[in-house]
mmCIF file of C-alpha atoms in Angstrom:
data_model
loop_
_atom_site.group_PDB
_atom_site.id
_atom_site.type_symbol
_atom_site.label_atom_id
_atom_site.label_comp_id
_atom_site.label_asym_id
_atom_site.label_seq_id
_atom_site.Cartn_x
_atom_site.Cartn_y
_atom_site.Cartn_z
ATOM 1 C CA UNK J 1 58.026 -56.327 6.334
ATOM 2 C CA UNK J 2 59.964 -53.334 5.932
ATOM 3 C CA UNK J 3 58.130 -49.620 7.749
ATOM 4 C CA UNK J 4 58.804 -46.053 6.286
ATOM 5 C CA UNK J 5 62.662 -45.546 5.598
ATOM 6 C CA UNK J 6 64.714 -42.856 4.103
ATOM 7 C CA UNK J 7 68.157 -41.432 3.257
ATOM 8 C CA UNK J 8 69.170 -38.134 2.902
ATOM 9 C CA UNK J 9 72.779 -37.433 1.086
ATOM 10 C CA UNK J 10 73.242 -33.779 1.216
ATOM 11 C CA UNK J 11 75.310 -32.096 -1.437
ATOM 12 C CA UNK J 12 74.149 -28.580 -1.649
ATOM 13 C CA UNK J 13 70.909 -27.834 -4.206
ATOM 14 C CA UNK J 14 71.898 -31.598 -5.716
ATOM 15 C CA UNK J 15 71.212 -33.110 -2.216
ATOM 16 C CA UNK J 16 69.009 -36.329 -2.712
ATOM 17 C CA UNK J 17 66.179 -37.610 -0.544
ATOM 18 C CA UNK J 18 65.922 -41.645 -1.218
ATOM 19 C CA UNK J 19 62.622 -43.299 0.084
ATOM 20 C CA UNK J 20 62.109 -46.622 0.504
ATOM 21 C CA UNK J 21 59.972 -49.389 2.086
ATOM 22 C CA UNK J 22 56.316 -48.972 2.755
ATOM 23 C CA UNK J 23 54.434 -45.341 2.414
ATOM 24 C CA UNK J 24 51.053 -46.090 3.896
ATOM 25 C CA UNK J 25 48.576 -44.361 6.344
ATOM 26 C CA UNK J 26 49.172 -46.965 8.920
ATOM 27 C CA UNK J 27 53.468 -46.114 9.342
ATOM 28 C CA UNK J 28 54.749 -44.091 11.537
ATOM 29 C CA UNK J 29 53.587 -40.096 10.874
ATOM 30 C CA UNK J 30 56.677 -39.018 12.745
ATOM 31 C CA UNK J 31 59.289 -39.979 9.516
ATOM 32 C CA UNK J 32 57.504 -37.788 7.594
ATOM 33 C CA UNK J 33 57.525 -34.996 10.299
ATOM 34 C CA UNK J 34 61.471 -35.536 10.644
ATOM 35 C CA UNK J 35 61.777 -35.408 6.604
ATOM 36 C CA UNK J 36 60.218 -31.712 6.825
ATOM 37 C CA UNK J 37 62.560 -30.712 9.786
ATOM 38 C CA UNK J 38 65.815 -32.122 7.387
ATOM 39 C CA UNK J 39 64.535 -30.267 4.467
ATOM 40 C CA UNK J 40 64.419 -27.087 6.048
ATOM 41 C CA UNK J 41 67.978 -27.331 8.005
ATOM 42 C CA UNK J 42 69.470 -28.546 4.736
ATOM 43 C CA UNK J 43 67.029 -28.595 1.357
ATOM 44 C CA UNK J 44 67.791 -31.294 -0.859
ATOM 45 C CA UNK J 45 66.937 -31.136 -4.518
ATOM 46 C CA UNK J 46 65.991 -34.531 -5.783
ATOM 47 C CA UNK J 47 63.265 -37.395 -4.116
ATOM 48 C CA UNK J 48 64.184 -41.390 -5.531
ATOM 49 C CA UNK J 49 61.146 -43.439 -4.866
ATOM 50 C CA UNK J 50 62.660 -46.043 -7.030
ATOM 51 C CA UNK J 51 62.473 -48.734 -3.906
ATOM 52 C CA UNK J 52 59.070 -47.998 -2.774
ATOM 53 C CA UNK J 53 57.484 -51.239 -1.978
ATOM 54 C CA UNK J 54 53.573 -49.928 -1.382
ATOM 55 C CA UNK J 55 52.198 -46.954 -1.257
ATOM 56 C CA UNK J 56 48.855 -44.961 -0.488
ATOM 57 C CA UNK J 57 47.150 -41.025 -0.115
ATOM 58 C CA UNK J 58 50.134 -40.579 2.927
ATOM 59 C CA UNK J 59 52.924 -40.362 0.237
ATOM 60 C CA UNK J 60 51.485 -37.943 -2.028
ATOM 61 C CA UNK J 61 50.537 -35.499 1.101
ATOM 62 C CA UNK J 62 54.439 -35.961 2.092
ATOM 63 C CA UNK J 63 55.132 -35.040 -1.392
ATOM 64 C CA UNK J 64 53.032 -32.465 -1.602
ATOM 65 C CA UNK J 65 54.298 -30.396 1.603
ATOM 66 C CA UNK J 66 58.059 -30.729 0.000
ATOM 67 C CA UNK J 67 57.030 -29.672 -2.812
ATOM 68 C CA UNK J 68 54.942 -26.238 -1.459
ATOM 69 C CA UNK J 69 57.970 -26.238 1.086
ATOM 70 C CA UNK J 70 60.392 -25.575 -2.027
ATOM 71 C CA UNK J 71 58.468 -23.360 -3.591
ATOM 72 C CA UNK J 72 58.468 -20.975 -0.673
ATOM 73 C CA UNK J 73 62.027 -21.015 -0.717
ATOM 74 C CA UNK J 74 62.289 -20.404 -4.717
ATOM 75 C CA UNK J 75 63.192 -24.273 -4.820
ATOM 76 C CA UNK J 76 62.897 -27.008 -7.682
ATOM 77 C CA UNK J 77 62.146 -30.379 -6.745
ATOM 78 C CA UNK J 78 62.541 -33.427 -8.808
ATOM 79 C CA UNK J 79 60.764 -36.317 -8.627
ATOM 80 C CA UNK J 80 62.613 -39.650 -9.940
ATOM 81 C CA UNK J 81 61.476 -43.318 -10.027
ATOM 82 C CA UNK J 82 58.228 -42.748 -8.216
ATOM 83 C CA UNK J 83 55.354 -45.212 -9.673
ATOM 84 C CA UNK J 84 53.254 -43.259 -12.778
ATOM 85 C CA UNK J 85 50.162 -42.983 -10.421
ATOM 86 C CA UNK J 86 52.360 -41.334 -7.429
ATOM 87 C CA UNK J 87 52.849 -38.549 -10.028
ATOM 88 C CA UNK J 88 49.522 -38.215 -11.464
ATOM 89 C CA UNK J 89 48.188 -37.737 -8.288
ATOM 90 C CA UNK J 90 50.905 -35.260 -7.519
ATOM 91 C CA UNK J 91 50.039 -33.371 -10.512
ATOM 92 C CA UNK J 92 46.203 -32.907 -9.441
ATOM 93 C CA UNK J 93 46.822 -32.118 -6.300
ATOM 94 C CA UNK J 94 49.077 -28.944 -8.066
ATOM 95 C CA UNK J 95 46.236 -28.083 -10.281
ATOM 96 C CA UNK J 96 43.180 -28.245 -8.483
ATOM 97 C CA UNK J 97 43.246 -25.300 -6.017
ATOM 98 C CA UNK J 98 42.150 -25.831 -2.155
ATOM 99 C CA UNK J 99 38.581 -24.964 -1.994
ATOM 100 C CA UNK J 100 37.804 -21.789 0.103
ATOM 101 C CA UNK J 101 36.075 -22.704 3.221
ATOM 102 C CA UNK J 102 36.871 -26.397 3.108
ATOM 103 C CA UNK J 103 39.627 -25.383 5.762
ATOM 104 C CA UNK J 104 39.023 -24.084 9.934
ATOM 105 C CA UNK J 105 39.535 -20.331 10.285
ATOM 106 C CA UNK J 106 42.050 -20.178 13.156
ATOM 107 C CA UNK J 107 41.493 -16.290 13.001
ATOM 108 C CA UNK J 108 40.172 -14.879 16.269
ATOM 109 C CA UNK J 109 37.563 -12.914 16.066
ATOM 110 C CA UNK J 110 37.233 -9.871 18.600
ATOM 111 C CA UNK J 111 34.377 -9.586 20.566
ATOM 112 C CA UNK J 112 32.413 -6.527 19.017
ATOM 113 C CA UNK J 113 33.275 -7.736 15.662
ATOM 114 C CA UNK J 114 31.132 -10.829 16.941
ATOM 115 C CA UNK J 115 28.089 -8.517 17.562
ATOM 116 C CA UNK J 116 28.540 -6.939 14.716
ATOM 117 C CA UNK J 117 27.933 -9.960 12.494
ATOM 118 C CA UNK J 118 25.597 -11.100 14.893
ATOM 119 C CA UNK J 119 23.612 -8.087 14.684
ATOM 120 C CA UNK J 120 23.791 -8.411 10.812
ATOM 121 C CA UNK J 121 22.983 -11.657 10.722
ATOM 122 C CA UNK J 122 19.629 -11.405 12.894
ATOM 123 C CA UNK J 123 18.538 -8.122 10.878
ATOM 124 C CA UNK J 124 18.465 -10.279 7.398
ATOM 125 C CA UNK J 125 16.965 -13.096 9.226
ATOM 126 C CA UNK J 126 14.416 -10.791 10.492
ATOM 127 C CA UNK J 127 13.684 -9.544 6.889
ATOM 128 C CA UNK J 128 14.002 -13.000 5.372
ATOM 129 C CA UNK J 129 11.036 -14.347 7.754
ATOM 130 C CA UNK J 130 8.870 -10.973 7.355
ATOM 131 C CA UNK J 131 9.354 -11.767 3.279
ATOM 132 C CA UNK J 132 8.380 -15.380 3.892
ATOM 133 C CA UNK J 133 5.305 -14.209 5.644
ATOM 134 C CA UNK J 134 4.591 -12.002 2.709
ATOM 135 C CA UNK J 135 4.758 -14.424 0.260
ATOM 136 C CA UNK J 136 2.633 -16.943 2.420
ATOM 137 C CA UNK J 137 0.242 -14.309 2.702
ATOM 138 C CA UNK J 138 0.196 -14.002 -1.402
ATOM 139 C CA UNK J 139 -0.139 -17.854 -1.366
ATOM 140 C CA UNK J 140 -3.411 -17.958 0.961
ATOM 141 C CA UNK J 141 -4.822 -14.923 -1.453
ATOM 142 C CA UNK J 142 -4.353 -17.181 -4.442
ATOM 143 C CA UNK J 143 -6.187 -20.036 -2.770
ATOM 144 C CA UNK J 144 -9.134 -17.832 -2.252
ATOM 145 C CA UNK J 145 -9.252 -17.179 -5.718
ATOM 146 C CA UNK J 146 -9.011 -20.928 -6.062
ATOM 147 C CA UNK J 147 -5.605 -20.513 -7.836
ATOM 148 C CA UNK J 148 -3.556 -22.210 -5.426
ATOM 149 C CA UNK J 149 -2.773 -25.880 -6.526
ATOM 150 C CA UNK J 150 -1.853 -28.394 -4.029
ATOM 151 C CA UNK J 151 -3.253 -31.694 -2.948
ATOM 152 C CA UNK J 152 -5.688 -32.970 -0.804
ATOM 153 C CA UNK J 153 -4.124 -35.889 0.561
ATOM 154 C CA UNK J 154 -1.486 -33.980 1.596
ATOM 155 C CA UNK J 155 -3.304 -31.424 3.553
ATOM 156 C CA UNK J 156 -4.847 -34.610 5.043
ATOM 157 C CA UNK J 157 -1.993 -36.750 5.644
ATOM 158 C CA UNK J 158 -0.727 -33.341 7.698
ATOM 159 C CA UNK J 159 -3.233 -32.923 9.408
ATOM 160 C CA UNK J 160 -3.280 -36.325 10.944
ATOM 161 C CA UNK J 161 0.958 -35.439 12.021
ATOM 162 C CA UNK J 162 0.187 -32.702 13.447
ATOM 163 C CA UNK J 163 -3.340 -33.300 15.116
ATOM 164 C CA UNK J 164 -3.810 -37.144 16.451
ATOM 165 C CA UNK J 165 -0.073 -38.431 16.146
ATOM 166 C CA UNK J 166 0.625 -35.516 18.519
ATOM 167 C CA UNK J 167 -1.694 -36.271 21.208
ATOM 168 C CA UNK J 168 0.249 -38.811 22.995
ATOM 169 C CA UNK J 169 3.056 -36.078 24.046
ATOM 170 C CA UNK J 170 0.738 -33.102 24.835
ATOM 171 C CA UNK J 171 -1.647 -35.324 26.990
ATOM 172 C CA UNK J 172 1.802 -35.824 29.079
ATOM 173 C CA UNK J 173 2.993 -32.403 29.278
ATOM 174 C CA UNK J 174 -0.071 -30.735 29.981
ATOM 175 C CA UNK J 175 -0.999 -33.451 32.509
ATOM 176 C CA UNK J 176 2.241 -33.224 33.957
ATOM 177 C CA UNK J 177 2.045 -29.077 34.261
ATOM 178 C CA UNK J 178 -1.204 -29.366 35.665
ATOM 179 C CA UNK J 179 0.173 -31.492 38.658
ATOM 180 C CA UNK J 180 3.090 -29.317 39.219
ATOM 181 C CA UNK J 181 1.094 -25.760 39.162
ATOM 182 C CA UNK J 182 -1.370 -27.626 41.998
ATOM 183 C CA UNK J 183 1.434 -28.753 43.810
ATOM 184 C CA UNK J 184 3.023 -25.531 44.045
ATOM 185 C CA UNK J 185 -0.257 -23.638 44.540
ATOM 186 C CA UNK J 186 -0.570 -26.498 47.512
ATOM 187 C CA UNK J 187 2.733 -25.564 49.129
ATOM 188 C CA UNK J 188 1.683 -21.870 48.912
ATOM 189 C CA UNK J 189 -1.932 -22.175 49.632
ATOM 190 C CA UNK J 190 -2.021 -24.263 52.382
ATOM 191 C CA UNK J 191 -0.597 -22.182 55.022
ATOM 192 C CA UNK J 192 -3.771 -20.047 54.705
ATOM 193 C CA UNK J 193 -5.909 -22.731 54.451
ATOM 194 C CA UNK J 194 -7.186 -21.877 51.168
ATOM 195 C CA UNK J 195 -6.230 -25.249 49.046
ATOM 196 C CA UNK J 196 -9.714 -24.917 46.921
ATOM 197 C CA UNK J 197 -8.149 -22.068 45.574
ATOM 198 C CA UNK J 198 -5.571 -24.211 43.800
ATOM 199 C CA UNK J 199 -8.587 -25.139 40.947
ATOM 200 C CA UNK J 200 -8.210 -21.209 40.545
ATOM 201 C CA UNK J 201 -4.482 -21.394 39.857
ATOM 202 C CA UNK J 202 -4.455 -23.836 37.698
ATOM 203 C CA UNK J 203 -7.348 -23.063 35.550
ATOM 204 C CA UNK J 204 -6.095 -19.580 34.481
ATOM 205 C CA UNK J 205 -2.726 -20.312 34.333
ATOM 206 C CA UNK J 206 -3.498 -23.551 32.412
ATOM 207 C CA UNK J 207 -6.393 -21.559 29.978
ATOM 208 C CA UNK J 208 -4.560 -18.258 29.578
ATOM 209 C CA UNK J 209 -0.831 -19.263 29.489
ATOM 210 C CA UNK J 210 0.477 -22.677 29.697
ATOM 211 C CA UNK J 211 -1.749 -24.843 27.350
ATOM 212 C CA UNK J 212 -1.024 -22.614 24.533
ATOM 213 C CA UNK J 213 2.709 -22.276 25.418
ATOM 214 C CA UNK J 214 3.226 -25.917 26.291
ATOM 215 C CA UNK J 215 1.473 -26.862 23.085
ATOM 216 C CA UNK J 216 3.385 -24.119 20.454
ATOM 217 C CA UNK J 217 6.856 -24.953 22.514
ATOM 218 C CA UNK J 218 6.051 -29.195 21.636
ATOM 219 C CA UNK J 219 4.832 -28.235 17.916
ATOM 220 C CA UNK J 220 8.155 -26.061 17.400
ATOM 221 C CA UNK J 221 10.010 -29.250 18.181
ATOM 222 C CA UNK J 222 8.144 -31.612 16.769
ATOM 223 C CA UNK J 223 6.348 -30.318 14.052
ATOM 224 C CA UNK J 224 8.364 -27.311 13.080
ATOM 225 C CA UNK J 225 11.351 -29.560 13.079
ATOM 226 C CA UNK J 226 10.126 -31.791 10.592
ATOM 227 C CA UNK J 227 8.631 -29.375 7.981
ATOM 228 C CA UNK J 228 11.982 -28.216 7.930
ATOM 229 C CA UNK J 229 14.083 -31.349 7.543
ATOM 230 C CA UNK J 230 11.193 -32.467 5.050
ATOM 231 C CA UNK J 231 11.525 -29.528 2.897
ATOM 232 C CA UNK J 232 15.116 -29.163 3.275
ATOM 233 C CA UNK J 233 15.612 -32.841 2.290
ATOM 234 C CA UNK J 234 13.558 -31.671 -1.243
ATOM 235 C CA UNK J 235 15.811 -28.980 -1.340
ATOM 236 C CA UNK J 236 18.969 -30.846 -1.091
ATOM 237 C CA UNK J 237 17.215 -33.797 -4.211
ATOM 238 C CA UNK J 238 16.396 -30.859 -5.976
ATOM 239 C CA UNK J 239 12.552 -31.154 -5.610
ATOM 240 C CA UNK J 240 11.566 -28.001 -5.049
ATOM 241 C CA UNK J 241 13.720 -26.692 -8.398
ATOM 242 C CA UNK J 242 11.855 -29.293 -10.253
ATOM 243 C CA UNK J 243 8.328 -28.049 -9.245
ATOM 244 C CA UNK J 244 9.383 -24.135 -10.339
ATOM 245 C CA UNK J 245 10.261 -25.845 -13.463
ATOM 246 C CA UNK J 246 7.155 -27.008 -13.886
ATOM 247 C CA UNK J 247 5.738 -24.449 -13.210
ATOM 248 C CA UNK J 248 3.989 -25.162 -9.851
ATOM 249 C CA UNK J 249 4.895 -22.936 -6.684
ATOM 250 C CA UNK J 250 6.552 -24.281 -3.818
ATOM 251 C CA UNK J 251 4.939 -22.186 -1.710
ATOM 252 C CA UNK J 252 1.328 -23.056 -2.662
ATOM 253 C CA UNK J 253 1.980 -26.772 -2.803
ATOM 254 C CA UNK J 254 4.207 -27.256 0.391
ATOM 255 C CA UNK J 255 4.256 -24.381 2.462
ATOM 256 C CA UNK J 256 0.408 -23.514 2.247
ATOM 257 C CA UNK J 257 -0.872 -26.998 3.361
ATOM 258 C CA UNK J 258 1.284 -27.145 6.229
ATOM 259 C CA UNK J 259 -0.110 -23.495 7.197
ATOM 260 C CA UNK J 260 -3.405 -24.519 6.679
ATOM 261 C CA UNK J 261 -2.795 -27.473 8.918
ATOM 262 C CA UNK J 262 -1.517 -26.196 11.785
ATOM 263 C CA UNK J 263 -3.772 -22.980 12.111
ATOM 264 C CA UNK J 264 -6.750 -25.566 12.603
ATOM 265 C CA UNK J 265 -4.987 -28.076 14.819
ATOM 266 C CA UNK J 266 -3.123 -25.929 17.197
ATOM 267 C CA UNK J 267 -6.335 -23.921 18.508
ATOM 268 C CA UNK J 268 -7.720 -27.552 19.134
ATOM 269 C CA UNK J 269 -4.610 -29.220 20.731
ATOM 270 C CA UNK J 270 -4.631 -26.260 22.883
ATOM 271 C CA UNK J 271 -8.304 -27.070 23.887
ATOM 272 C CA UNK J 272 -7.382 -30.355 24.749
ATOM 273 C CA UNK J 273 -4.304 -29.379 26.986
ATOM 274 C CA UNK J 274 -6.463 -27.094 28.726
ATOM 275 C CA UNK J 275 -8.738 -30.003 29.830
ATOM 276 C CA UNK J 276 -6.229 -32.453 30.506
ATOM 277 C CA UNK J 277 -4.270 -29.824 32.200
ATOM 278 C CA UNK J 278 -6.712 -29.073 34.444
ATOM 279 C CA UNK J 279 -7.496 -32.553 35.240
ATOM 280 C CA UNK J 280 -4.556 -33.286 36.036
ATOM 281 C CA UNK J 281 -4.555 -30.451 39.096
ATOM 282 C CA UNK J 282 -7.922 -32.311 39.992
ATOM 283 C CA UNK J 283 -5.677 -34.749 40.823
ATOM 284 C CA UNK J 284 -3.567 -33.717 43.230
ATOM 285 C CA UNK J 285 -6.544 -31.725 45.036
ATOM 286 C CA UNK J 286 -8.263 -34.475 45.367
ATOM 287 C CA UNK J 287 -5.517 -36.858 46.089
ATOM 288 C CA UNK J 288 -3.649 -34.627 48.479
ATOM 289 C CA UNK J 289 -5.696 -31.746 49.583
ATOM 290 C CA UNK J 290 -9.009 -33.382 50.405
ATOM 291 C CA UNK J 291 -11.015 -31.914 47.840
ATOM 292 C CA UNK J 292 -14.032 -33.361 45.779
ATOM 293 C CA UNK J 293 -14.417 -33.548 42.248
ATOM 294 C CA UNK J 294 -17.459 -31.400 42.677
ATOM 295 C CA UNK J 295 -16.008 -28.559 44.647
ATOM 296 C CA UNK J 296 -12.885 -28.240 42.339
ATOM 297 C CA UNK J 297 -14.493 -28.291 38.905
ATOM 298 C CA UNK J 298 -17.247 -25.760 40.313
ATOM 299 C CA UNK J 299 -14.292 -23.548 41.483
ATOM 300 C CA UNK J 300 -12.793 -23.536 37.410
ATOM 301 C CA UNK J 301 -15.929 -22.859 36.510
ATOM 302 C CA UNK J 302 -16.330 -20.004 38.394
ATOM 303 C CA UNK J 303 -12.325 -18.745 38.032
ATOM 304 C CA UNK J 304 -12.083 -19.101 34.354
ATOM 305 C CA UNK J 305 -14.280 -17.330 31.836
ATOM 306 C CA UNK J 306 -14.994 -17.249 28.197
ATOM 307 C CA UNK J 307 -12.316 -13.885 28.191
ATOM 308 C CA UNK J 308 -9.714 -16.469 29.148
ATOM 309 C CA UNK J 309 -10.428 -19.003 27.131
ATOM 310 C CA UNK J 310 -10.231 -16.800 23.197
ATOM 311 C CA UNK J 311 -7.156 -15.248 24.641
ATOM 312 C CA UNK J 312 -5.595 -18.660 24.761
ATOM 313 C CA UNK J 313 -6.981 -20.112 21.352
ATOM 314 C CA UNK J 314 -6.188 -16.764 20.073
ATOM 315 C CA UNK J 315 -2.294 -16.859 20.991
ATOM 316 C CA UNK J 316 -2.860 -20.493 19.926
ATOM 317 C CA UNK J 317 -3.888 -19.747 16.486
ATOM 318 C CA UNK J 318 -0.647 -17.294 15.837
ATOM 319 C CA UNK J 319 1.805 -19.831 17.755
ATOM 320 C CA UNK J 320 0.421 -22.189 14.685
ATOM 321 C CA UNK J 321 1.046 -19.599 12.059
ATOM 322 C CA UNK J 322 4.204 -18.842 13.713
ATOM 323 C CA UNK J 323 6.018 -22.717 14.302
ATOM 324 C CA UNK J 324 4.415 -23.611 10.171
ATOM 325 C CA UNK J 325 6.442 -20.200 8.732
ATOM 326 C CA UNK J 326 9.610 -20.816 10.640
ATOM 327 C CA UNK J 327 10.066 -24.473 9.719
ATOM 328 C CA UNK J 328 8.867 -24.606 5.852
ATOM 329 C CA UNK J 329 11.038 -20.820 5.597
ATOM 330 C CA UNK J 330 14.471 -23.121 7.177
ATOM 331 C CA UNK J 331 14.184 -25.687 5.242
ATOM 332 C CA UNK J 332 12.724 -23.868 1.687
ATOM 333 C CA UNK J 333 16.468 -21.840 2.544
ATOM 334 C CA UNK J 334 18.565 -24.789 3.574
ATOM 335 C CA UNK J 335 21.605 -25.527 2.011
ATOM 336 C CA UNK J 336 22.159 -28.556 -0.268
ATOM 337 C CA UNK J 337 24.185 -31.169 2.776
ATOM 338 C CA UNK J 338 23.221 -32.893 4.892
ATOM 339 C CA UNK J 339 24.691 -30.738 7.535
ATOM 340 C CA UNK J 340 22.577 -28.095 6.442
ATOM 341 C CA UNK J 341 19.069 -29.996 6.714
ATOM 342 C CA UNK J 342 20.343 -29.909 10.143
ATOM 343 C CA UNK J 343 20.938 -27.086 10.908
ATOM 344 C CA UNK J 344 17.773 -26.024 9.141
ATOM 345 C CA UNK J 345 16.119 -28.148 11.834
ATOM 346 C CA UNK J 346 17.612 -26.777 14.727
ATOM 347 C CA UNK J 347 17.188 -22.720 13.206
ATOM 348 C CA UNK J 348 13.036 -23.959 12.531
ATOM 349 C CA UNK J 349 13.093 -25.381 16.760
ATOM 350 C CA UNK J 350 15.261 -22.459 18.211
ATOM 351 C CA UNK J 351 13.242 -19.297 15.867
ATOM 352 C CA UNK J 352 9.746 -20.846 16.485
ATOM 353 C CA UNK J 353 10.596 -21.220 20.841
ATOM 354 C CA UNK J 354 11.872 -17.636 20.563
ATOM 355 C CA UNK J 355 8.790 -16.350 18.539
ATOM 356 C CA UNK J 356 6.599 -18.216 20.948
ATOM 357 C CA UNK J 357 8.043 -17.086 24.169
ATOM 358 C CA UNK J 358 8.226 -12.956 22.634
ATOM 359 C CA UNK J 359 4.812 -13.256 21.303
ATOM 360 C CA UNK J 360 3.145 -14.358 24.583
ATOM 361 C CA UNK J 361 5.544 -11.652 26.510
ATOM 362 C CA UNK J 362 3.722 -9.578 24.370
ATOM 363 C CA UNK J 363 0.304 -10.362 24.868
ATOM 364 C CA UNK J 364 0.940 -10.518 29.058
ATOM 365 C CA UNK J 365 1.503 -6.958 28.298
ATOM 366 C CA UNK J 366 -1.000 -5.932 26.403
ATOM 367 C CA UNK J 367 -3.925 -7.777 28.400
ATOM 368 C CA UNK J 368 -2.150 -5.739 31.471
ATOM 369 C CA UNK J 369 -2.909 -2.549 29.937
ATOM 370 C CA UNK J 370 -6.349 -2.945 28.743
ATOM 371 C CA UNK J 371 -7.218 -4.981 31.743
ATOM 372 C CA UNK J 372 -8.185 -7.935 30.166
#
């Protein structure tokens, strides 16, 4: 079975390239490579594919760079003997333009040009969330009224994601922070002898910081992740288009219940981290430190107050507002791929961590200055 072959006979513009054989993806790429390299030492002005035995895609590309090779150089070449679909394909690939985009940009881009667009892009981002949270504001103001339309079993069905089919990951993270704040409290506190102050350490940091953080960081990528591949999904099937067409809002019927959902399940998760967070430094104090159950749950008692507990439901309760805006606003602005659900999932993880981690820098700061 005969590979790629060719024959060049050079005779100034009436030079003739003769192809014959097979012209298929699996020959050698390097023929067609050393056909370019002849053409531009010495351009021919005629291609015979009268003795083509098979053919594919491969062929026309060849083709195609002779031919955009030519026309560079104010060349005309003629195509003899090739089969009819050879030049039919040829012909579309002359008409239909390259689509902008579809190639990489090999153009280096300098460094404060970078933070330029950078800049640019996180200022519109900025104003694209603080519009979203408008608009989700309008939304809960319409279901006061009792004009906002969505459905009940979708409210429930997310409340059961996001409350019980979450438990099984936060009762391991915030059992697993509890241990290691104790055992670093241990480490720290032992060499003054003061291990029943480790119920002290972990309680506040559990109560004020950690069981809301640990929770909102898990519900960005969980939760937030999936209201944004959900919605972006509708986006790319044209879902959401086909509610404003008839005339319901997308915002009411998918962004509101997911709102409403997480505002009431977050403040609760958070409860339950806080218990199971603190338990799980009850472990280690009692397994390693000598301590009763008695003396260390007396010691929370008397190290955390109701002042830390709101601050922690309260940073709970915007976390939730928070994680629900950033992944319903990435995916009701995803593109229409596949590739862009994605990346609407990863912008709805990486905003809502960000948001999370600012807002509670925030509140550290404030609580320092009023002493709370």
């Amino acid at each position: 079975m005969s590979g790629s072959q060719y024959q060049i006979k050079n005779d100034g513009d009436a030079g003739q390239l003769r192809l014959s054989g097979r012209w298929t993806i699996n020959c050698d790429s390097q023929v067609a490579d050393s056909i370019l390299n002849d053409f531009r030492q010495e351009p021919f002005g005629t291609i015979d594919g009268g003795s083509i035995e098979a053919w594919d895609s491969s062929l026309v590309s060849l083709l195609l760079r002779l031919d955009q090779e030519a026309q560079q150089r104010d060349l005309s070449l003629k195509f003899q003997a090739f089969p009819q679909g050879v030049l039919e394909l040829l012909k579309l690939a002359r008409t239909v333009p390259e689509r902008e985009g579809s190639g990489k940009n090999k153009e280096e881009q300098s460094f404060l040009s970078f933070l330029g667009d950078k800049a640019i892009t996180d200022y519109r981002e900025a104003i694209s969330f603080f519009c979203f949270l408008g608009e989700s504001v309008k939304s809960f103001y319409r279901l006061l009224r009792g004009r906002a339309r969505f459905r009940a079993t979708d409210l429930r069905d997310i409340l059961s994601d996001t409350g019980p089919e979450a438990l099984p990951i936060v009762t391991l993270i915030s059992v697993l922070v509890g241990i290691i704040l104790a055992f670093v409290g241990a480490v720290q506190l032992k060499q003054f002898g003061a291990e029943i102050y480790v119920a002290d350490l972990v309680g506040i940091a559990m109560v004020r910081e950690m069981g809301c953080m640990m929770t909102g960081i898990i519900m960005a990528g969980r939760t937030g992740a999936a209201f944004a591949a959900r919605i972006g999904t509708m986006q790319v099937n044209e879902e959401i288009d086909a509610y404003r067409t008839l005339g319901i809002s997308p915002m009411d019927f998918l962004v509101l219940p997911r709102i409403i959902a997480l505002v009431i399940m977050m403040p609760l998760l958070c409860l339950y981290a806080n218990v199971l967070g603190i338990l799980g430094g009850a472990v280690i104090s009692i397994g390693a430190m000598g301590l009763s159950f008695t003396e260390y749950w007396q010691q929370t008692l008397n190290a955390v107050d109701m002042t830390d507990i709101s601050l922690g439901l309260i940073k709970a309760f915007i976390f939730g507002i928070v994680i629900a805006i950033t992944g319903c606003m990435n995916g009701m602005h995803s593109g229409r791929s596949a590739s862009a659900v994605g990346d609407a999932a990863t912008s709805a993880v990486v905003a809502g961590v960000v948001f999370i981690i600012v807002i509670d820098g925030l509140f550290a700061i404030i609580t320092s200055l009023l002493g709370i």
